[in-house]
Coordinates of C-alpha atoms in Angstrom, one line a residue:
A936 CA 40.6 10.4 18.4
L937 CA 37.5 10.3 20.6
T938 CA 38.8 7.6 22.8
A939 CA 42.3 9.2 23.0
H940 CA 40.8 12.0 24.9
P941 CA 41.3 11.7 28.7
D942 CA 37.9 12.0 29.7
I943 CA 36.3 9.4 27.2
D944 CA 36.2 5.8 28.2
R945 CA 34.5 4.4 25.1
S946 CA 33.4 6.0 21.6
T947 CA 32.2 5.0 17.9
V948 CA 31.3 7.4 14.9
L949 CA 28.4 6.3 12.4
V950 CA 27.3 7.7 9.3
T951 CA 23.6 9.0 9.4
S952 CA 21.1 9.9 7.1
T953 CA 19.3 13.5 7.4
A954 CA 17.5 15.6 5.2
S955 CA 20.3 17.5 4.3
G956 CA 22.4 14.6 3.4
E957 CA 24.7 12.0 5.1
I958 CA 26.5 13.2 8.4
L959 CA 29.1 11.8 10.9
V960 CA 27.9 11.6 14.4
G961 CA 29.9 10.7 17.4
Y962 CA 28.6 8.8 20.5
V963 CA 30.9 9.1 23.5
V964 CA 30.8 7.5 26.9
P965 CA 32.8 9.4 29.4
R966 CA 34.9 7.8 32.2
T967 CA 33.5 7.5 35.6
G968 CA 33.4 10.7 37.5
A969 CA 34.2 12.6 34.3
S970 CA 32.1 15.4 32.6
V971 CA 32.4 16.0 28.9
D972 CA 32.5 19.5 27.3
V973 CA 31.2 18.6 23.6
S974 CA 32.8 21.9 22.2
E975 CA 36.2 21.3 23.6
L976 CA 35.9 17.6 22.5
T977 CA 34.9 18.5 18.9
S978 CA 38.1 20.7 18.8
F979 CA 40.4 17.9 20.2
A980 CA 39.3 15.7 17.5
G981 CA 39.6 18.6 15.1
S982 CA 43.4 18.8 15.9
R983 CA 44.1 15.2 15.4
L984 CA 41.7 14.2 12.4
P985 CA 41.2 16.3 8.7
G986 CA 37.9 18.4 8.8
Y987 CA 35.9 15.7 6.9
M988 CA 36.4 13.1 9.4
V989 CA 35.3 15.3 12.5
P990 CA 32.0 14.5 13.4
T991 CA 29.3 17.1 13.0
Q992 CA 27.7 16.1 16.2
I993 CA 28.7 14.5 19.3
M994 CA 26.3 13.1 21.5
V995 CA 27.3 11.8 24.9
L996 CA 25.5 8.7 26.7
A997 CA 25.7 7.3 30.2
E998 CA 26.4 3.9 28.6
F999 CA 26.2 2.0 24.9
P1000 CA 23.2 -0.1 24.3
L1001 CA 24.3 -3.6 23.6
N1002 CA 22.5 -6.4 22.0
A1003 CA 22.2 -10.1 23.5
S1004 CA 25.3 -11.2 22.2
G1005 CA 27.4 -8.1 24.1
K1006 CA 27.9 -6.0 20.9
L1007 CA 27.0 -2.6 20.4
D1008 CA 23.2 -2.4 19.4
R1009 CA 23.5 0.3 16.8
K1010 CA 19.8 0.6 16.1
A1011 CA 19.1 1.4 19.6
L1012 CA 21.7 4.5 19.5
P1013 CA 19.6 7.6 20.0
E1014 CA 19.0 9.6 16.7
P1015 CA 20.8 13.0 16.7
V1016 CA 18.5 16.1 17.7
F1017 CA 19.7 19.3 15.4
E1018 CA 19.5 22.6 16.7
A1019 CA 20.1 25.8 14.9
S1020 CA 23.8 26.4 15.4
E1021 CA 24.5 29.7 17.3
F1022 CA 27.0 31.8 15.5
R1023 CA 30.3 32.2 17.2
A1024 CA 32.9 35.2 16.8
P1025 CA 36.2 34.4 15.5
V1026 CA 38.5 35.2 19.1
S1027 CA 42.2 34.9 18.2
A1028 CA 44.0 37.2 16.0
T1029 CA 44.6 34.1 13.8
E1030 CA 40.6 33.1 13.5
I1031 CA 39.9 36.8 12.8
A1032 CA 42.4 37.2 9.9
I1033 CA 41.3 33.5 8.5
A1034 CA 37.7 34.6 8.9
D1035 CA 38.2 37.9 7.1
V1036 CA 39.8 35.9 4.3
F1037 CA 37.3 33.7 3.9
A1038 CA 34.5 36.0 3.6
D1039 CA 36.8 38.4 1.0
V1040 CA 37.4 35.4 -1.1
L1041 CA 33.7 33.9 -1.0
G1042 CA 31.9 37.5 -1.1
I1043 CA 29.8 37.1 2.1
D1044 CA 29.6 39.3 5.0
R1045 CA 29.9 37.3 8.4
V1046 CA 32.0 34.2 9.1
G1047 CA 32.5 32.8 12.5
S1048 CA 34.7 30.3 14.1
D1049 CA 33.0 27.4 13.3
D1050 CA 31.8 28.0 9.6
D1051 CA 33.5 25.7 7.1
F1052 CA 34.8 27.2 4.2
F1053 CA 33.5 24.7 1.7
A1054 CA 30.0 24.7 3.3
L1055 CA 30.2 28.1 2.6
G1056 CA 30.4 27.8 -0.9
G1057 CA 34.3 27.3 -1.1
N1058 CA 35.7 25.2 -4.4
S1059 CA 39.1 24.2 -5.4
L1060 CA 40.2 27.6 -7.2
A1061 CA 38.9 29.6 -4.2
A1062 CA 41.0 27.2 -1.7
T1063 CA 43.8 28.1 -3.9
R1064 CA 43.1 32.0 -3.5
A1065 CA 42.4 32.0 0.5
A1066 CA 45.5 29.6 1.4
A1067 CA 47.6 32.1 -0.5
R1068 CA 46.1 34.9 1.3
I1069 CA 46.2 33.6 4.9
T1070 CA 49.7 32.8 4.1
A1071 CA 50.3 36.6 3.0
A1072 CA 48.0 37.9 6.0
L1073 CA 49.8 35.9 8.9
G1074 CA 53.3 34.9 7.4
K1075 CA 52.5 31.4 7.9
Q1076 CA 52.8 28.6 5.3
V1077 CA 49.3 27.7 4.4
G1078 CA 48.7 25.2 1.5
V1079 CA 45.6 24.1 -0.2
R1080 CA 45.9 20.8 1.7
E1081 CA 45.8 22.2 4.9
L1082 CA 42.6 24.3 4.3
F1083 CA 41.0 21.2 2.7
E1084 CA 41.8 18.9 6.2
N1085 CA 40.8 21.8 8.4
S1086 CA 38.3 23.6 6.8
T1087 CA 36.8 25.6 9.2
V1088 CA 38.1 28.9 10.7
A1089 CA 38.8 27.4 14.6
A1090 CA 40.3 24.2 13.0
L1091 CA 42.6 26.2 10.6
A1092 CA 43.3 28.7 13.0
A1093 CA 44.7 26.0 15.3
R1094 CA 46.7 24.3 12.3
T1095 CA 48.2 27.5 11.3
D1096 CA 49.3 28.5 14.7
L1097 CA 51.6 25.6 14.9
Q1098 CA 53.2 26.3 11.5
G1099 CA 56.6 28.1 11.2
T1100 CA 56.6 31.9 10.0
V1101 CA 57.7 32.2 6.3
H1102 CA 59.7 34.8 4.4
R1103 CA 57.5 36.5 1.8
V1104 CA 58.4 38.6 -1.1
P1105 CA 56.3 41.7 -0.9
L1106 CA 54.3 42.6 -4.1
R1107 CA 54.5 46.2 -4.6
P1108 CA 55.4 48.7 -7.5
R1109 CA 58.5 48.3 -9.2
T1110 CA 61.2 51.5 -9.1
G1111 CA 63.1 52.7 -12.0
D1112 CA 62.7 52.2 -15.3
E1113 CA 64.2 48.7 -15.7
R1114 CA 63.4 46.5 -18.8
V1115 CA 60.7 44.0 -17.8
P1116 CA 60.7 40.4 -19.3
L1117 CA 57.6 38.3 -20.4
S1118 CA 56.1 36.8 -17.5
L1119 CA 56.2 33.2 -17.3
A1120 CA 52.8 32.8 -18.7
Q1121 CA 53.2 35.0 -21.5
Q1122 CA 56.2 33.4 -23.0
R1123 CA 54.2 30.6 -24.6
M1124 CA 51.7 33.3 -25.7
W1125 CA 54.6 35.0 -27.4
V1126 CA 56.1 32.4 -29.2
L1127 CA 52.5 30.9 -30.6
N1128 CA 51.9 34.5 -32.0
R1129 CA 55.1 34.5 -33.5
L1130 CA 54.8 31.5 -35.5
D1131 CA 51.5 32.4 -36.7
P1132 CA 50.8 36.3 -36.2
G1133 CA 47.5 36.1 -38.6
S1134 CA 45.8 33.5 -36.1
G1135 CA 43.0 34.4 -33.8
A1136 CA 43.1 31.3 -32.0
Y1137 CA 44.3 33.4 -29.0
N1138 CA 42.2 36.0 -28.9
M1139 CA 40.1 36.8 -25.9
P1140 CA 37.0 38.7 -26.5
L1141 CA 34.8 40.5 -24.1
A1142 CA 31.2 41.2 -25.6
L1143 CA 28.5 43.3 -23.9
R1144 CA 25.0 43.6 -25.2
L1145 CA 23.7 47.2 -24.3
T1146 CA 19.9 47.7 -24.5
G1147 CA 18.4 51.0 -23.8
D1148 CA 19.3 54.8 -24.0
L1149 CA 23.3 54.5 -24.5
D1150 CA 25.2 57.5 -24.4
V1151 CA 28.2 56.4 -27.0
A1152 CA 30.5 59.6 -26.3
A1153 CA 30.4 58.4 -22.4
L1154 CA 31.1 54.8 -23.6
Q1155 CA 34.4 56.2 -25.5
A1156 CA 35.5 58.0 -22.5
A1157 CA 35.1 55.1 -20.4
A1158 CA 36.7 52.7 -22.5
T1159 CA 39.5 55.5 -22.7
W1160 CA 39.7 55.4 -19.2
A1161 CA 40.0 51.9 -18.6
I1162 CA 42.5 51.8 -21.0
E1163 CA 44.9 53.9 -19.3
R1164 CA 43.8 52.2 -16.1
H1165 CA 45.5 49.0 -17.1
E1166 CA 48.9 48.9 -18.4
T1167 CA 48.3 45.7 -20.0
L1168 CA 45.9 47.3 -22.7
R1169 CA 48.8 49.6 -23.8
T1170 CA 51.7 47.1 -23.8
R1171 CA 53.6 45.8 -27.0
Y1172 CA 56.0 43.0 -26.7
P1173 CA 59.1 43.5 -29.2
E1174 CA 62.2 41.6 -29.0
D1175 CA 65.5 42.7 -28.0
V1176 CA 68.9 42.3 -30.4
D1177 CA 69.5 39.1 -28.8
G1178 CA 65.9 37.5 -29.4
T1179 CA 64.5 38.3 -25.9
A1180 CA 61.2 39.4 -25.8
F1181 CA 60.0 42.1 -22.9
Q1182 CA 57.0 44.5 -22.1
E1183 CA 57.3 47.9 -23.5
V1184 CA 54.3 50.1 -21.5
L1185 CA 53.4 52.7 -23.8
G1186 CA 51.8 55.9 -23.0
A1187 CA 48.0 56.8 -22.8
G1188 CA 46.9 57.2 -26.0
A1189 CA 48.8 54.2 -27.7
T1190 CA 45.7 52.1 -27.8
T1191 CA 42.6 53.9 -29.1
L1192 CA 39.0 52.2 -29.6
D1193 CA 36.8 54.1 -32.3
L1194 CA 33.5 53.1 -30.8
D1195 CA 31.6 55.0 -33.5
P1196 CA 28.2 52.8 -33.9
I1197 CA 28.5 50.5 -36.9
D1198 CA 24.9 49.7 -38.1
A1199 CA 24.3 45.6 -38.5
A1200 CA 21.3 44.1 -40.5
G1201 CA 20.2 41.8 -37.7
E1202 CA 21.6 39.1 -35.2
A1203 CA 23.4 37.0 -37.9
D1204 CA 25.2 40.1 -39.2
I1205 CA 26.2 40.8 -35.7
A1206 CA 27.4 37.4 -34.9
D1207 CA 29.4 37.4 -38.4
R1208 CA 31.1 40.7 -37.6
V1209 CA 31.9 40.1 -33.9
R1210 CA 33.6 36.7 -35.2
R1211 CA 35.5 38.5 -37.9
L1212 CA 36.6 41.0 -35.1
V1213 CA 37.7 38.2 -32.8
Y1214 CA 39.3 36.0 -35.2
D1215 CA 41.7 38.4 -37.0
G1216 CA 45.1 38.2 -35.6
F1217 CA 47.6 40.6 -34.1
D1218 CA 51.4 41.3 -34.2
V1219 CA 52.1 41.4 -30.4
T1220 CA 55.6 42.9 -31.2
A1221 CA 54.3 46.2 -33.4
A1222 CA 51.5 47.4 -31.2
P1223 CA 49.4 46.8 -27.8
P1224 CA 47.1 43.6 -29.2
V1225 CA 43.8 45.2 -28.4
R1226 CA 41.0 46.4 -30.4
G1227 CA 37.2 47.2 -30.1
A1228 CA 34.0 48.4 -31.7
L1229 CA 30.3 49.1 -31.2
F1230 CA 27.5 47.7 -33.4
R1231 CA 24.1 49.2 -33.4
L1232 CA 21.0 47.0 -34.1
A1233 CA 17.2 48.0 -34.8
G1234 CA 15.2 48.7 -31.8
T1235 CA 13.4 46.1 -29.7
D1236 CA 9.6 45.8 -29.4
D1237 CA 9.4 48.3 -26.7
G1238 CA 11.7 51.0 -28.9
D1239 CA 14.9 50.7 -26.9
M1240 CA 17.9 50.4 -28.9
Q1241 CA 20.5 47.6 -28.9
Y1242 CA 24.1 47.6 -29.3
V1243 CA 26.8 45.0 -29.2
F1244 CA 30.1 46.5 -27.6
V1245 CA 33.2 44.4 -27.9
I1246 CA 36.9 44.6 -26.7
V1247 CA 39.2 42.0 -28.0
M1248 CA 42.8 41.3 -26.8
H1249 CA 45.5 38.7 -27.5
H1250 CA 45.8 36.2 -24.4
I1251 CA 49.3 37.7 -23.9
S1252 CA 47.6 40.8 -22.4
G1253 CA 44.7 39.3 -20.7
D1254 CA 42.8 35.9 -19.3
G1255 CA 39.5 34.9 -18.9
A1256 CA 39.7 36.4 -15.2
S1257 CA 40.5 39.7 -16.5
M1258 CA 37.1 40.3 -18.4
A1259 CA 35.1 40.9 -14.9
P1260 CA 37.7 43.7 -13.7
L1261 CA 37.5 45.1 -17.2
A1262 CA 33.4 45.0 -17.8
R1263 CA 33.6 46.5 -14.3
D1264 CA 35.7 49.3 -14.9
V1265 CA 34.2 50.2 -18.2
M1266 CA 31.0 50.5 -16.6
T1267 CA 31.9 52.2 -13.6
A1268 CA 33.4 54.8 -15.8
Y1269 CA 30.6 55.0 -18.0
L1270 CA 28.6 55.8 -14.9
A1271 CA 31.0 58.8 -14.0
A1272 CA 31.1 60.2 -17.7
T1273 CA 27.0 60.1 -18.0
A1274 CA 27.1 62.4 -14.7
G1275 CA 29.9 64.5 -15.9
T1276 CA 32.3 63.3 -13.3
V1277 CA 35.5 60.9 -13.4
P1278 CA 35.4 57.5 -11.8
S1279 CA 35.8 57.5 -7.9
V1280 CA 37.9 54.3 -7.5
A1281 CA 41.0 54.0 -6.1
P1282 CA 44.0 53.6 -8.4
L1283 CA 45.5 50.3 -8.9
S1284 CA 48.1 49.3 -6.2
I1285 CA 50.3 47.5 -8.8
Q1286 CA 50.4 46.8 -12.5
Y1287 CA 51.2 43.7 -14.4
A1288 CA 54.9 44.3 -14.8
D1289 CA 55.3 44.6 -11.2
Y1290 CA 53.8 41.1 -10.7
T1291 CA 55.8 39.8 -13.4
L1292 CA 59.3 40.7 -11.6
W1293 CA 57.5 39.7 -8.3
Q1294 CA 56.9 36.3 -9.7
R1295 CA 60.3 35.8 -10.9
E1296 CA 61.6 36.6 -7.6
V1297 CA 59.3 34.2 -5.6
L1298 CA 60.0 31.5 -7.6
G1299 CA 63.6 31.9 -8.4
S1300 CA 65.9 30.0 -10.9
T1301 CA 65.0 26.1 -11.3
N1302 CA 69.0 26.0 -11.1
D1303 CA 68.8 27.0 -7.7
P1304 CA 68.3 23.8 -5.4
G1305 CA 66.6 25.8 -2.8
S1306 CA 64.2 27.5 -4.7
A1307 CA 60.5 27.0 -5.3
A1308 CA 60.8 26.6 -9.0
N1309 CA 63.1 23.7 -8.3
R1310 CA 61.1 22.3 -5.5
Q1311 CA 57.9 22.2 -8.0
V1312 CA 60.0 20.8 -11.0
D1313 CA 61.2 18.1 -9.0
F1314 CA 57.6 17.3 -8.0
W1315 CA 56.1 17.2 -11.5
R1316 CA 59.2 15.3 -12.8
T1317 CA 58.3 12.7 -9.9
E1318 CA 54.2 13.1 -10.1
L1319 CA 54.2 12.6 -14.2
S1320 CA 56.8 9.9 -14.6
G1321 CA 55.5 6.8 -16.5
I1322 CA 51.8 8.3 -17.6
T1323 CA 50.6 7.1 -20.9
P1324 CA 51.3 10.5 -22.9
V1325 CA 48.5 10.0 -25.5
I1326 CA 45.6 7.9 -25.1
A1327 CA 43.7 6.5 -28.0
L1328 CA 40.2 8.1 -27.6
P1329 CA 37.5 7.2 -30.2
W1330 CA 37.6 10.2 -32.7
D1331 CA 34.6 10.9 -35.0
R1332 CA 36.9 12.3 -37.6
P1333 CA 40.7 11.6 -38.2
R1334 CA 43.2 13.7 -36.4
P1335 CA 44.9 16.1 -38.9
A1336 CA 48.7 16.4 -39.0
E1337 CA 48.9 19.9 -38.2
P1338 CA 46.3 21.9 -35.9
S1339 CA 43.5 23.2 -38.1
L1340 CA 41.5 25.1 -35.3
H1341 CA 38.4 23.8 -36.7
G1342 CA 36.0 22.5 -33.7
G1343 CA 32.7 22.0 -32.9
S1344 CA 30.5 22.2 -29.6
V1345 CA 28.1 19.8 -28.0
R1346 CA 25.6 21.0 -25.4
A1347 CA 24.7 18.9 -22.4
H1348 CA 22.5 19.9 -19.7
L1349 CA 22.8 18.2 -15.8
D1350 CA 19.6 18.6 -13.8
A1351 CA 19.4 20.0 -10.5
Q1352 CA 18.9 16.4 -9.0
T1353 CA 22.3 15.1 -10.6
H1354 CA 23.9 18.7 -9.6
E1355 CA 22.9 17.8 -6.1
A1356 CA 23.6 14.4 -6.1
F1357 CA 27.3 15.3 -7.0
L1358 CA 27.8 17.8 -4.4
D1359 CA 26.7 15.0 -2.2
I1360 CA 29.2 12.9 -3.0
A1361 CA 31.8 15.9 -2.8
R1362 CA 30.5 16.4 0.4
S1363 CA 30.6 12.9 1.8
N1364 CA 34.5 12.7 0.7
N1365 CA 35.7 16.1 1.8
A1366 CA 36.3 16.8 -1.9
T1367 CA 34.8 19.6 -4.3
L1368 CA 32.6 19.6 -7.3
F1369 CA 35.7 19.9 -9.5
M1370 CA 37.0 16.8 -8.1
V1371 CA 34.0 14.8 -8.7
L1372 CA 33.4 16.0 -12.2
H1373 CA 37.2 14.9 -12.7
S1374 CA 36.3 11.6 -11.3
V1375 CA 33.5 11.2 -13.9
L1376 CA 35.7 12.3 -16.8
A1377 CA 38.3 10.0 -15.9
V1378 CA 35.8 7.1 -16.2
V1379 CA 34.7 7.9 -19.3
L1380 CA 38.3 8.4 -20.7
A1381 CA 39.3 5.2 -19.1
R1382 CA 36.3 3.0 -20.4
T1383 CA 36.4 4.6 -24.1
S1384 CA 40.3 4.5 -24.4
G1385 CA 41.4 1.6 -22.2
A1386 CA 44.0 3.5 -20.6
R1387 CA 44.7 3.3 -16.8
D1388 CA 47.1 6.0 -15.9
F1389 CA 47.0 9.4 -17.7
A1390 CA 46.9 13.1 -17.6
I1391 CA 44.0 15.4 -17.6
G1392 CA 44.9 19.4 -18.2
T1393 CA 43.0 21.9 -16.0
P1394 CA 43.6 25.7 -16.2
I1395 CA 44.4 27.3 -13.0
A1396 CA 43.8 30.9 -12.6
G1397 CA 47.2 32.0 -11.2
R1398 CA 45.8 35.0 -8.8
G1399 CA 46.6 34.3 -5.4
D1400 CA 47.6 37.7 -4.0
E1401 CA 44.5 39.8 -3.6
Q1402 CA 46.2 42.8 -5.3
L1403 CA 45.9 41.0 -8.5
D1404 CA 42.1 40.6 -8.3
D1405 CA 41.5 43.9 -10.0
I1406 CA 44.2 43.5 -12.8
V1407 CA 43.7 42.6 -16.1
G1408 CA 46.7 40.6 -17.4
M1409 CA 47.8 37.0 -18.2
F1410 CA 47.8 34.8 -15.1
V1411 CA 46.5 31.5 -15.8
N1412 CA 48.8 28.2 -15.8
T1413 CA 48.0 25.0 -16.8
L1414 CA 47.9 21.9 -14.6
A1415 CA 48.6 17.9 -15.8
L1416 CA 46.5 16.3 -13.1
R1417 CA 47.6 12.6 -12.9
T1418 CA 44.7 10.4 -13.0
S1419 CA 44.9 6.8 -12.3
V1420 CA 41.6 4.6 -12.6
D1421 CA 41.5 1.1 -10.9
P1422 CA 38.5 -0.7 -12.6
E1423 CA 38.3 -2.5 -9.4
A1424 CA 37.8 0.1 -7.1
T1425 CA 34.5 1.9 -6.1
F1426 CA 33.6 5.4 -7.6
Q1427 CA 34.2 6.7 -4.0
D1428 CA 37.8 5.1 -4.1
L1429 CA 38.5 6.9 -7.4
V1430 CA 37.2 10.5 -5.7
C1431 CA 39.2 10.1 -2.8
S1432 CA 42.2 9.2 -5.0
I1433 CA 41.8 11.9 -7.6
R1434 CA 41.4 14.4 -4.5
E1435 CA 44.5 13.4 -3.5
S1436 CA 46.3 13.9 -6.9
D1437 CA 44.6 17.0 -7.3
L1438 CA 45.6 18.5 -4.1
R1439 CA 49.2 17.7 -4.9
A1440 CA 49.2 19.4 -8.1
F1441 CA 47.5 22.6 -6.6
G1442 CA 50.2 22.8 -4.1
N1443 CA 52.8 22.9 -7.0
A1444 CA 50.9 25.0 -9.5
D1445 CA 53.1 27.8 -10.0
V1446 CA 55.7 26.5 -12.4
P1447 CA 54.7 27.1 -16.1
F1448 CA 53.4 24.0 -18.0
E1449 CA 55.8 24.5 -20.9
H1450 CA 58.5 23.9 -18.4
V1451 CA 57.2 20.8 -17.2
V1452 CA 56.8 19.8 -20.4
D1453 CA 60.5 20.3 -21.3
V1454 CA 61.3 18.5 -18.0
I1455 CA 59.3 15.3 -18.3
G1456 CA 61.2 14.9 -21.8
Q1457 CA 57.9 14.1 -23.6
D1458 CA 58.7 14.2 -28.0
R1459 CA 56.6 17.0 -29.1
T1460 CA 54.4 15.8 -32.1
P1461 CA 52.7 18.5 -34.4
G1462 CA 48.8 18.0 -34.0
I1463 CA 49.0 16.7 -30.4
S1464 CA 49.0 18.6 -27.4
P1465 CA 51.9 17.2 -24.8
L1466 CA 51.0 15.2 -21.7
F1467 CA 47.2 15.2 -22.4
Q1468 CA 44.5 15.7 -25.0
T1469 CA 41.6 16.4 -22.7
V1470 CA 41.0 19.5 -20.7
L1471 CA 38.5 19.9 -18.0
S1472 CA 37.6 23.5 -16.9
V1473 CA 34.7 24.1 -14.1
E1474 CA 33.6 28.1 -14.0
P1475 CA 31.3 28.9 -11.4
L1476 CA 29.1 31.7 -13.1
G1477 CA 27.0 34.0 -11.2
E1478 CA 24.0 36.4 -12.3
A1479 CA 25.6 38.1 -15.7
R1480 CA 22.8 40.6 -16.2
F1481 CA 22.9 43.8 -14.5
E1482 CA 21.0 47.6 -14.9
L1483 CA 22.3 50.8 -15.2
P1484 CA 20.1 54.0 -15.3
A1485 CA 18.3 53.6 -18.8
L1486 CA 20.5 50.9 -19.8
T1487 CA 20.6 47.0 -19.2
V1488 CA 23.9 45.2 -19.9
E1489 CA 24.1 41.4 -20.7
P1490 CA 27.2 39.6 -21.9
V1491 CA 27.4 38.0 -25.3
E1492 CA 28.5 34.5 -25.7
V1493 CA 31.3 34.3 -28.9
V1494 CA 32.7 30.8 -29.7
N1495 CA 36.4 31.5 -29.9
V1496 CA 37.0 28.9 -32.7
K1497 CA 37.8 29.2 -36.5
D1498 CA 34.8 27.8 -37.5
V1499 CA 31.9 25.6 -36.0
I1500 CA 30.9 22.2 -37.7

């Protein structure tokens, strides 16, 4: 690609080790009489190569050093000299829009034209969100693959400018009082609840430890305000006369939490009470599936009181990503209540029911050959054709004929050196930590089962549009990632292969998993999940402890299984 430039006579690219890891260094010799602009040459290479193949540094030489046999003497090439990179502000409208999206998704203040999305801390899930938001901002189709292959602002802007415009259905508040069906993600949750309303297997808890001088009345007011703010927390899911379920949003006061403190004898008593609160089932057709409680412990050595505040909702009403905006809204409202004011936050621009109608309009019908749903179904039909649906893993106890919901947990710790090594592998292969961990898991499953071509499941957040960030609701979907392991291949080859399969899957992540199972036509067997039995979930976690006036707030881990053995 470098030699294709009209001013370059000869070029070579080498992998060089530095203190920060391995990088690509390009060495070029200009044509006679030509001068080389390194920045322009780098952009030229970036327009023809994936981002990870563009040299980090280009060095201009008068001639290549040759050995006695006339071949390139690599050892005689000059070592690269690194200088602090100068911030280059985005210039074009496209660059500015992309830089704004990068900054927003990654939570940083300033992004320049030469900044790389993944070097700034981006991962696979963040890339999915960024691609969707760039598409919305510019009206140009930008997929996850385009972002991976053009990961700097300038490179992605150049690629995006070449894309044609796309029609985008706007996400906006619904009009009228039309009956809103279940979202695609809610449908499976509804069926599972109707099969066993007494099960707490699909309940989602938010548990916070509050240490200090808690204003219980303010917390009660804050929880009430948060429930009024989010329609899903006061929505039930009855069925029509024809058996079709729908969302029925109830008015303020339909969901009430009694937060009168309940005294607990100690940590064990707290854990037992929280588990009972979490594991009790809901009838999602009868009332909004939300409950809560406030437990009070004895004081600490410092004399501070301790409480555990718990809200539990069924998975039909929310997902893991809902807990952050819910906790933030409760704490924001609590601060306002203690000051005798109302929360000074903008109303939500949309509600979950608005998203439901928008989602169905965007995807269309699988019976429409031109719809996004039909296109994605065709992809999965091809992608998962012929895989091994059930692999013979060595179990430590027999699989029951019916799911028991009993489970266990094993903790393992990866040290900082191993984590950094994983990141180095990811960087050198233009992959993410998720893709490296996917590769590691693939090797383990292949070696223990003997299978070579199977699927690994993974949840995907499903919150591409910016307006969905602050919504409590069920957006998550499940992907079946095709995983092929060649025993003769190197681990680097495996990472590259899995990177490609993951990118294909991320680009077709909207059609519901249950529909994919139906399309593949796999026979359903009680006690065995379809298509895969192993799930990989990578969840980046930040600092979870924060301070309020006279109060410290920390999350409480709740193991949401029926029993731990």
